[in-house]
Amino acid sequence: MVKTHQNPIPIEPSPESVRLLHRMRGARKGMARIKAGGPSLWSYRLMMNAIGMTARPPKGGYVKSVRTDSGVRGRMVAGPQADQGNGILIWVHGGGLVSGSPQLEQGIAVAYAEQAQIPVFLPKYRLAPEHVFPAAADDVLAAYRYVLDQGVPAEKIRLGAMSAGASLVIGLLGDLGREDLPMPAAVVLVSPMIVLSGEAATARDAERPDPTSDPSFIVRTNLAYAGGTPLTHPRLDHLAADMTSWPPILVQAGEDECIAADAELLGAAMHAAGRHCEVQLWPGQVHGFPGIGYRNVPEAKLAVEYGARFLAEIPVRS
């Protein structure tokens, strides 16, 4: 039985979130100019990497690099109360499958893991267009196997992701089912990109324009990642996966995001499979809002607090 809590979603956006949206009004135009290769992508990567370089270890905690002979790369990050005996959170970063890094999202990942008092492993996966499918998917599966090999039982593993990282996490769950590997205890997805064709996001954007994200970016980058593999491939058509053994999932997205359509479709598919999936759509919030504003925007703080409880209170399976 999954424990639920009082709905944390406010009726109206806070002044802080309204100001955040105002500051991000130019983001959509900038995203529309980013191609899936070439100078625009390289510049975008440099900007994101520069932001990531400012990340610091949690106060009283630590950051350790992971680099194995089998090719697993990433960061182990822990807050002051984290104990691997309690389990671990595997957090897969976003970035459209063409950018992003573990450093960029280590702060928000630790915030979600803090209440469960568990460390976070953020795998570094290969990016498109240099490395096409199944490179990133294989890297995330290898990271999961690595955590199992460290002696962490699956029932103490949680998964988390933001944006395109959620596509890799949903793909991972499909891979675990196909390979008869044990499922994790719970999953939190923030502004998840699930439908790689971008069809759902494009249709929603046509009816309700996304204030900060351009669905054409989703289409370009996902096709670059697929690298010619049909999006109907079992490891890319995530909504067609067998979800009957999947763990509970919490989805948090902004109500005005074009990608909120993906969140709703995932929720419907999970419910059809008889599984628990709570989909939260937050009014007035931008793409990835918990990661952007968890330090100073009330809605972001509430979302992280709720998600952290969700990860902490999932009962251990016998």
mmCIF file of C-alpha atoms in Angstrom:
data_model
loop_
_atom_site.group_PDB
_atom_site.id
_atom_site.type_symbol
_atom_site.label_atom_id
_atom_site.label_comp_id
_atom_site.label_asym_id
_atom_site.label_seq_id
_atom_site.Cartn_x
_atom_site.Cartn_y
_atom_site.Cartn_z
ATOM 1 C CA MET A 1 0.000 0.000 0.000
ATOM 2 C CA VAL A 2 1.413 3.376 -1.010
ATOM 3 C CA LYS A 3 1.042 6.064 1.619
ATOM 4 C CA THR A 4 -0.341 9.340 0.285
ATOM 5 C CA HIS A 5 -0.331 12.823 1.792
ATOM 6 C CA GLN A 6 -2.475 15.908 1.582
ATOM 7 C CA ASN A 7 -2.407 17.528 -1.841
ATOM 8 C CA PRO A 8 0.342 20.185 -1.687
ATOM 9 C CA ILE A 9 -0.598 21.997 -4.901
ATOM 10 C CA PRO A 10 -1.765 25.607 -4.380
ATOM 11 C CA ILE A 11 -4.708 26.987 -6.342
ATOM 12 C CA GLU A 12 -2.835 30.071 -7.544
ATOM 13 C CA PRO A 13 0.867 30.530 -8.384
ATOM 14 C CA SER A 14 2.930 32.308 -5.751
ATOM 15 C CA PRO A 15 4.460 35.735 -6.469
ATOM 16 C CA GLU A 16 7.897 34.094 -6.470
ATOM 17 C CA SER A 17 6.893 31.630 -9.198
ATOM 18 C CA VAL A 18 5.308 34.418 -11.246
ATOM 19 C CA ARG A 19 8.592 36.322 -11.097
ATOM 20 C CA LEU A 20 10.482 33.176 -12.100
ATOM 21 C CA LEU A 21 8.243 32.739 -15.133
ATOM 22 C CA HIS A 22 8.778 36.372 -16.093
ATOM 23 C CA ARG A 23 12.563 35.920 -15.927
ATOM 24 C CA MET A 24 12.357 32.846 -18.166
ATOM 25 C CA ARG A 25 10.172 34.309 -20.902
ATOM 26 C CA GLY A 26 13.047 34.283 -23.403
ATOM 27 C CA ALA A 27 13.893 30.625 -22.783
ATOM 28 C CA ARG A 28 11.525 29.292 -25.436
ATOM 29 C CA LYS A 29 13.034 31.366 -28.237
ATOM 30 C CA GLY A 30 16.506 30.322 -27.177
ATOM 31 C CA MET A 31 15.525 26.661 -27.127
ATOM 32 C CA ALA A 32 13.983 26.928 -30.586
ATOM 33 C CA ARG A 33 17.369 27.995 -31.974
ATOM 34 C CA ILE A 34 19.278 25.003 -30.574
ATOM 35 C CA LYS A 35 19.939 22.357 -33.184
ATOM 36 C CA ALA A 36 20.732 18.712 -32.442
ATOM 37 C CA GLY A 37 24.369 19.294 -33.400
ATOM 38 C CA GLY A 38 26.736 22.050 -34.489
ATOM 39 C CA PRO A 39 27.690 25.352 -32.857
ATOM 40 C CA SER A 40 24.315 26.054 -31.243
ATOM 41 C CA LEU A 41 24.418 22.768 -29.344
ATOM 42 C CA TRP A 42 28.077 23.135 -28.386
ATOM 43 C CA SER A 43 27.370 26.614 -26.990
ATOM 44 C CA TYR A 44 24.363 25.322 -25.064
ATOM 45 C CA ARG A 45 26.433 22.514 -23.598
ATOM 46 C CA LEU A 46 29.166 24.917 -22.543
ATOM 47 C CA MET A 47 26.621 27.125 -20.796
ATOM 48 C CA MET A 48 25.041 24.161 -18.956
ATOM 49 C CA ASN A 49 28.443 22.756 -18.013
ATOM 50 C CA ALA A 50 29.513 26.125 -16.641
ATOM 51 C CA ILE A 51 26.454 26.166 -14.394
ATOM 52 C CA GLY A 52 27.187 22.609 -13.309
ATOM 53 C CA MET A 53 30.740 23.530 -12.367
ATOM 54 C CA THR A 54 29.379 25.811 -9.638
ATOM 55 C CA ALA A 55 27.858 22.821 -7.791
ATOM 56 C CA ARG A 56 29.316 22.176 -4.360
ATOM 57 C CA PRO A 57 29.104 19.159 -2.037
ATOM 58 C CA PRO A 58 26.158 19.247 0.385
ATOM 59 C CA LYS A 59 27.083 20.920 3.665
ATOM 60 C CA GLY A 60 28.422 18.181 5.898
ATOM 61 C CA GLY A 61 28.219 15.668 3.060
ATOM 62 C CA TYR A 62 30.464 14.534 0.239
ATOM 63 C CA VAL A 63 30.862 13.979 -3.502
ATOM 64 C CA LYS A 64 32.796 11.019 -4.892
ATOM 65 C CA SER A 65 33.562 10.240 -8.519
ATOM 66 C CA VAL A 66 32.654 6.772 -9.750
ATOM 67 C CA ARG A 67 34.646 5.222 -12.572
ATOM 68 C CA THR A 68 34.665 1.463 -13.060
ATOM 69 C CA ASP A 69 36.540 -0.856 -15.404
ATOM 70 C CA SER A 70 33.191 -1.875 -16.903
ATOM 71 C CA GLY A 71 32.569 1.693 -18.086
ATOM 72 C CA VAL A 72 30.149 2.983 -15.447
ATOM 73 C CA ARG A 73 30.757 6.671 -14.758
ATOM 74 C CA GLY A 74 29.079 9.129 -12.447
ATOM 75 C CA ARG A 75 28.935 10.865 -9.074
ATOM 76 C CA MET A 76 27.994 9.589 -5.652
ATOM 77 C CA VAL A 77 26.623 12.498 -3.633
ATOM 78 C CA ALA A 78 25.433 12.377 -0.035
ATOM 79 C CA GLY A 79 24.004 14.740 2.505
ATOM 80 C CA PRO A 80 25.175 14.713 6.145
ATOM 81 C CA GLN A 81 22.598 12.096 7.264
ATOM 82 C CA ALA A 82 22.909 9.800 4.249
ATOM 83 C CA ASP A 83 23.601 6.131 4.917
ATOM 84 C CA GLN A 84 23.864 3.610 2.077
ATOM 85 C CA GLY A 85 22.452 1.052 4.485
ATOM 86 C CA ASN A 86 19.130 2.838 3.989
ATOM 87 C CA GLY A 87 19.355 2.403 0.235
ATOM 88 C CA ILE A 88 20.228 4.697 -2.629
ATOM 89 C CA LEU A 89 18.623 7.073 -5.122
ATOM 90 C CA ILE A 90 19.736 6.733 -8.733
ATOM 91 C CA TRP A 91 19.074 10.113 -10.360
ATOM 92 C CA VAL A 92 19.288 10.435 -14.157
ATOM 93 C CA HIS A 93 19.885 13.993 -15.359
ATOM 94 C CA GLY A 94 17.968 15.741 -18.121
ATOM 95 C CA GLY A 95 19.143 17.830 -21.038
ATOM 96 C CA GLY A 96 17.252 16.545 -24.058
ATOM 97 C CA LEU A 97 19.576 13.520 -24.344
ATOM 98 C CA VAL A 98 22.091 15.883 -25.967
ATOM 99 C CA SER A 99 23.344 17.873 -22.958
ATOM 100 C CA GLY A 100 23.343 18.039 -19.164
ATOM 101 C CA SER A 101 25.513 16.430 -16.511
ATOM 102 C CA PRO A 102 25.414 14.837 -13.056
ATOM 103 C CA GLN A 103 26.936 17.994 -11.575
ATOM 104 C CA LEU A 104 24.101 20.139 -12.875
ATOM 105 C CA GLU A 105 21.414 18.206 -10.975
ATOM 106 C CA GLN A 106 23.211 16.925 -7.901
ATOM 107 C CA GLY A 107 21.649 19.584 -5.666
ATOM 108 C CA ILE A 108 18.029 18.790 -6.505
ATOM 109 C CA ALA A 109 18.738 15.046 -6.396
ATOM 110 C CA VAL A 110 20.124 15.291 -2.855
ATOM 111 C CA ALA A 111 17.091 17.352 -1.827
ATOM 112 C CA TYR A 112 14.769 14.539 -2.923
ATOM 113 C CA ALA A 113 16.939 11.928 -1.171
ATOM 114 C CA GLU A 114 17.423 13.812 2.093
ATOM 115 C CA GLN A 115 14.356 12.596 3.990
ATOM 116 C CA ALA A 116 15.109 8.961 3.170
ATOM 117 C CA GLN A 117 18.669 9.599 4.419
ATOM 118 C CA ILE A 118 20.164 7.939 1.367
ATOM 119 C CA PRO A 119 23.017 8.905 -0.951
ATOM 120 C CA VAL A 120 22.472 9.641 -4.621
ATOM 121 C CA PHE A 121 24.234 8.078 -7.571
ATOM 122 C CA LEU A 122 24.069 10.245 -10.690
ATOM 123 C CA PRO A 123 25.271 8.231 -13.692
ATOM 124 C CA LYS A 124 27.082 9.947 -16.527
ATOM 125 C CA TYR A 125 25.658 8.673 -19.807
ATOM 126 C CA ARG A 126 26.793 9.181 -23.375
ATOM 127 C CA LEU A 127 25.080 12.011 -25.237
ATOM 128 C CA ALA A 128 23.622 12.295 -28.726
ATOM 129 C CA PRO A 129 24.302 13.061 -31.506
ATOM 130 C CA GLU A 130 27.811 11.657 -31.001
ATOM 131 C CA HIS A 131 26.376 8.561 -29.337
ATOM 132 C CA VAL A 132 22.997 7.389 -30.570
ATOM 133 C CA PHE A 133 20.564 4.811 -29.198
ATOM 134 C CA PRO A 134 21.079 2.547 -27.345
ATOM 135 C CA ALA A 135 24.165 4.217 -25.816
ATOM 136 C CA ALA A 136 22.435 6.261 -23.090
ATOM 137 C CA ALA A 137 19.927 3.502 -22.317
ATOM 138 C CA ASP A 138 22.727 0.954 -21.997
ATOM 139 C CA ASP A 139 24.684 3.295 -19.696
ATOM 140 C CA VAL A 140 21.708 3.752 -17.357
ATOM 141 C CA LEU A 141 21.060 0.001 -17.260
ATOM 142 C CA ALA A 142 24.750 -0.567 -16.475
ATOM 143 C CA ALA A 143 24.493 1.994 -13.649
ATOM 144 C CA TYR A 144 21.550 0.119 -12.138
ATOM 145 C CA ARG A 145 23.461 -3.177 -12.344
ATOM 146 C CA TYR A 146 26.430 -1.435 -10.692
ATOM 147 C CA VAL A 147 24.321 -0.368 -7.719
ATOM 148 C CA LEU A 148 22.955 -3.905 -7.353
ATOM 149 C CA ASP A 149 26.522 -5.222 -7.482
ATOM 150 C CA GLN A 150 27.436 -2.892 -4.593
ATOM 151 C CA GLY A 151 25.103 -4.949 -2.425
ATOM 152 C CA VAL A 152 22.136 -2.551 -2.413
ATOM 153 C CA PRO A 153 18.956 -4.645 -2.672
ATOM 154 C CA ALA A 154 16.466 -3.524 -5.310
ATOM 155 C CA GLU A 155 13.781 -2.896 -2.687
ATOM 156 C CA LYS A 156 16.008 -0.155 -1.255
ATOM 157 C CA ILE A 157 16.767 1.482 -4.612
ATOM 158 C CA ARG A 158 14.784 4.534 -5.689
ATOM 159 C CA LEU A 159 14.904 6.155 -9.110
ATOM 160 C CA GLY A 160 14.547 9.840 -9.945
ATOM 161 C CA ALA A 161 14.914 11.963 -13.042
ATOM 162 C CA MET A 162 14.116 15.263 -14.652
ATOM 163 C CA SER A 163 12.962 15.987 -18.212
ATOM 164 C CA ALA A 164 14.655 13.718 -20.772
ATOM 165 C CA GLY A 165 16.266 11.781 -17.934
ATOM 166 C CA ALA A 166 12.763 10.485 -17.218
ATOM 167 C CA SER A 167 12.692 8.899 -20.660
ATOM 168 C CA LEU A 168 15.784 6.925 -19.718
ATOM 169 C CA VAL A 169 14.304 5.933 -16.354
ATOM 170 C CA ILE A 170 11.068 4.710 -17.945
ATOM 171 C CA GLY A 171 13.177 2.891 -20.517
ATOM 172 C CA LEU A 172 15.172 1.358 -17.662
ATOM 173 C CA LEU A 173 12.000 0.000 -16.048
ATOM 174 C CA GLY A 174 11.102 -1.591 -19.369
ATOM 175 C CA ASP A 175 14.586 -3.100 -19.621
ATOM 176 C CA LEU A 176 14.382 -4.486 -16.080
ATOM 177 C CA GLY A 177 11.128 -6.217 -16.936
ATOM 178 C CA ARG A 178 12.462 -7.674 -20.164
ATOM 179 C CA GLU A 179 15.673 -8.887 -18.520
ATOM 180 C CA ASP A 180 13.890 -10.205 -15.416
ATOM 181 C CA LEU A 181 15.896 -7.958 -13.098
ATOM 182 C CA PRO A 182 14.443 -6.794 -9.760
ATOM 183 C CA MET A 183 12.455 -3.576 -9.747
ATOM 184 C CA PRO A 184 13.321 -0.576 -7.546
ATOM 185 C CA ALA A 185 11.077 0.541 -4.685
ATOM 186 C CA ALA A 186 9.790 3.825 -6.112
ATOM 187 C CA VAL A 187 10.264 6.448 -8.809
ATOM 188 C CA VAL A 188 9.946 10.253 -8.884
ATOM 189 C CA LEU A 189 9.839 11.987 -12.270
ATOM 190 C CA VAL A 190 10.001 15.769 -12.696
ATOM 191 C CA SER A 191 8.642 17.255 -15.946
ATOM 192 C CA PRO A 192 9.068 13.889 -17.682
ATOM 193 C CA MET A 193 9.626 13.519 -21.407
ATOM 194 C CA ILE A 194 8.155 10.125 -22.280
ATOM 195 C CA VAL A 195 6.823 10.194 -25.865
ATOM 196 C CA LEU A 196 9.928 10.468 -28.036
ATOM 197 C CA SER A 197 8.049 11.532 -31.163
ATOM 198 C CA GLY A 198 7.062 14.754 -29.368
ATOM 199 C CA GLU A 199 3.572 14.258 -30.786
ATOM 200 C CA ALA A 200 1.759 14.615 -27.474
ATOM 201 C CA ALA A 201 3.752 17.693 -26.441
ATOM 202 C CA THR A 202 3.265 19.333 -29.831
ATOM 203 C CA ALA A 203 -0.489 18.785 -29.730
ATOM 204 C CA ARG A 204 -0.782 20.202 -26.212
ATOM 205 C CA ASP A 205 1.365 23.195 -27.135
ATOM 206 C CA ALA A 206 -0.936 23.976 -30.053
ATOM 207 C CA GLU A 207 -3.878 24.221 -27.654
ATOM 208 C CA ARG A 208 -2.052 25.735 -24.690
ATOM 209 C CA PRO A 209 1.315 27.272 -25.624
ATOM 210 C CA ASP A 210 4.152 26.423 -23.289
ATOM 211 C CA PRO A 211 5.643 29.684 -21.950
ATOM 212 C CA THR A 212 9.231 28.441 -21.695
ATOM 213 C CA SER A 213 9.762 25.201 -23.672
ATOM 214 C CA ASP A 214 9.644 24.578 -27.419
ATOM 215 C CA PRO A 215 8.311 21.150 -28.470
ATOM 216 C CA SER A 216 10.340 21.309 -31.678
ATOM 217 C CA PHE A 217 13.468 20.962 -29.521
ATOM 218 C CA ILE A 218 12.044 17.733 -28.115
ATOM 219 C CA VAL A 219 11.441 16.382 -31.611
ATOM 220 C CA ARG A 220 14.904 17.334 -32.910
ATOM 221 C CA THR A 221 16.870 15.970 -29.999
ATOM 222 C CA ASN A 222 14.908 12.743 -29.667
ATOM 223 C CA LEU A 223 15.325 11.963 -33.355
ATOM 224 C CA ALA A 224 19.038 12.681 -32.988
ATOM 225 C CA TYR A 225 19.181 10.232 -30.105
ATOM 226 C CA ALA A 226 17.217 7.561 -31.978
ATOM 227 C CA GLY A 227 19.760 7.838 -34.793
ATOM 228 C CA GLY A 228 17.504 6.230 -37.363
ATOM 229 C CA THR A 229 16.105 3.522 -35.086
ATOM 230 C CA PRO A 230 12.290 3.533 -35.407
ATOM 231 C CA LEU A 231 10.576 5.088 -32.391
ATOM 232 C CA THR A 232 8.389 1.967 -32.303
ATOM 233 C CA HIS A 233 11.414 -0.029 -31.062
ATOM 234 C CA PRO A 234 10.481 -1.672 -27.724
ATOM 235 C CA ARG A 235 13.193 0.269 -25.885
ATOM 236 C CA LEU A 236 11.975 3.599 -27.319
ATOM 237 C CA ASP A 237 8.186 3.173 -27.307
ATOM 238 C CA HIS A 238 7.909 3.581 -23.548
ATOM 239 C CA LEU A 239 4.120 3.660 -23.240
ATOM 240 C CA ALA A 240 3.887 0.255 -24.927
ATOM 241 C CA ALA A 241 6.009 -1.425 -22.223
ATOM 242 C CA ASP A 242 4.590 -4.034 -19.874
ATOM 243 C CA MET A 243 4.051 -1.999 -16.693
ATOM 244 C CA THR A 244 2.352 -4.673 -14.602
ATOM 245 C CA SER A 245 5.361 -5.153 -12.310
ATOM 246 C CA TRP A 246 6.485 -1.528 -12.127
ATOM 247 C CA PRO A 247 6.957 0.260 -8.789
ATOM 248 C CA PRO A 248 4.908 3.261 -7.616
ATOM 249 C CA ILE A 249 5.636 6.446 -9.561
ATOM 250 C CA LEU A 250 5.166 10.099 -8.611
ATOM 251 C CA VAL A 251 5.091 12.571 -11.506
ATOM 252 C CA GLN A 252 5.439 16.330 -10.933
ATOM 253 C CA ALA A 253 5.062 18.790 -13.811
ATOM 254 C CA GLY A 254 3.948 22.331 -14.516
ATOM 255 C CA GLU A 255 0.344 22.554 -15.688
ATOM 256 C CA ASP A 256 1.313 24.827 -18.592
ATOM 257 C CA GLU A 257 4.173 22.645 -19.827
ATOM 258 C CA CYS A 258 3.692 21.058 -23.217
ATOM 259 C CA ILE A 259 5.339 17.993 -21.719
ATOM 260 C CA ALA A 260 2.528 17.704 -19.179
ATOM 261 C CA ALA A 261 0.774 15.695 -21.896
ATOM 262 C CA ASP A 262 3.439 13.001 -21.475
ATOM 263 C CA ALA A 263 2.849 12.975 -17.718
ATOM 264 C CA GLU A 264 -0.861 12.383 -18.213
ATOM 265 C CA LEU A 265 -0.285 9.620 -20.754
ATOM 266 C CA LEU A 266 2.127 7.842 -18.419
ATOM 267 C CA GLY A 267 -0.379 8.075 -15.582
ATOM 268 C CA ALA A 268 -3.132 6.614 -17.767
ATOM 269 C CA ALA A 269 -0.904 3.759 -18.934
ATOM 270 C CA MET A 270 0.161 2.927 -15.374
ATOM 271 C CA HIS A 271 -3.420 2.949 -14.130
ATOM 272 C CA ALA A 272 -4.474 0.699 -17.016
ATOM 273 C CA ALA A 273 -1.770 -1.742 -15.886
ATOM 274 C CA GLY A 274 -3.143 -1.632 -12.337
ATOM 275 C CA ARG A 275 -0.138 0.221 -10.941
ATOM 276 C CA HIS A 276 0.155 3.303 -8.706
ATOM 277 C CA CYS A 277 1.041 6.537 -10.495
ATOM 278 C CA GLU A 278 0.276 9.934 -8.966
ATOM 279 C CA VAL A 279 0.391 12.755 -11.515
ATOM 280 C CA GLN A 280 0.688 16.270 -10.090
ATOM 281 C CA LEU A 281 0.213 19.248 -12.433
ATOM 282 C CA TRP A 282 1.231 22.482 -10.713
ATOM 283 C CA PRO A 283 -0.459 25.729 -11.899
ATOM 284 C CA GLY A 284 1.804 28.390 -13.347
ATOM 285 C CA GLN A 285 5.019 26.370 -13.019
ATOM 286 C CA VAL A 286 7.796 26.146 -15.605
ATOM 287 C CA HIS A 287 9.560 23.085 -16.965
ATOM 288 C CA GLY A 288 11.678 21.461 -14.266
ATOM 289 C CA PHE A 289 10.440 23.930 -11.654
ATOM 290 C CA PRO A 290 11.545 21.918 -8.573
ATOM 291 C CA GLY A 291 15.111 21.848 -9.850
ATOM 292 C CA ILE A 292 15.125 25.546 -10.696
ATOM 293 C CA GLY A 293 13.478 26.931 -7.582
ATOM 294 C CA TYR A 294 13.791 24.425 -4.748
ATOM 295 C CA ARG A 295 15.755 26.916 -2.667
ATOM 296 C CA ASN A 296 13.475 29.948 -2.996
ATOM 297 C CA VAL A 297 10.164 29.251 -4.808
ATOM 298 C CA PRO A 298 7.353 27.984 -2.514
ATOM 299 C CA GLU A 299 5.866 25.562 -5.059
ATOM 300 C CA ALA A 300 9.261 24.041 -5.787
ATOM 301 C CA LYS A 301 9.938 23.574 -2.079
ATOM 302 C CA LEU A 302 6.531 21.945 -1.576
ATOM 303 C CA ALA A 303 7.044 19.651 -4.556
ATOM 304 C CA VAL A 304 10.438 18.495 -3.295
ATOM 305 C CA GLU A 305 9.135 17.965 0.241
ATOM 306 C CA TYR A 306 6.256 15.856 -1.073
ATOM 307 C CA GLY A 307 8.521 13.881 -3.402
ATOM 308 C CA ALA A 308 11.070 13.319 -0.648
ATOM 309 C CA ARG A 309 8.352 11.845 1.606
ATOM 310 C CA PHE A 310 7.180 9.654 -1.265
ATOM 311 C CA LEU A 311 10.673 8.208 -1.652
ATOM 312 C CA ALA A 312 11.232 7.857 2.083
ATOM 313 C CA GLU A 313 7.979 6.154 3.016
ATOM 314 C CA ILE A 314 7.615 3.471 0.345
ATOM 315 C CA PRO A 315 7.294 0.223 2.319
ATOM 316 C CA VAL A 316 10.076 -2.317 1.875
ATOM 317 C CA ARG A 317 8.807 -5.362 0.013
ATOM 318 C CA SER A 318 9.249 -8.730 1.717
#
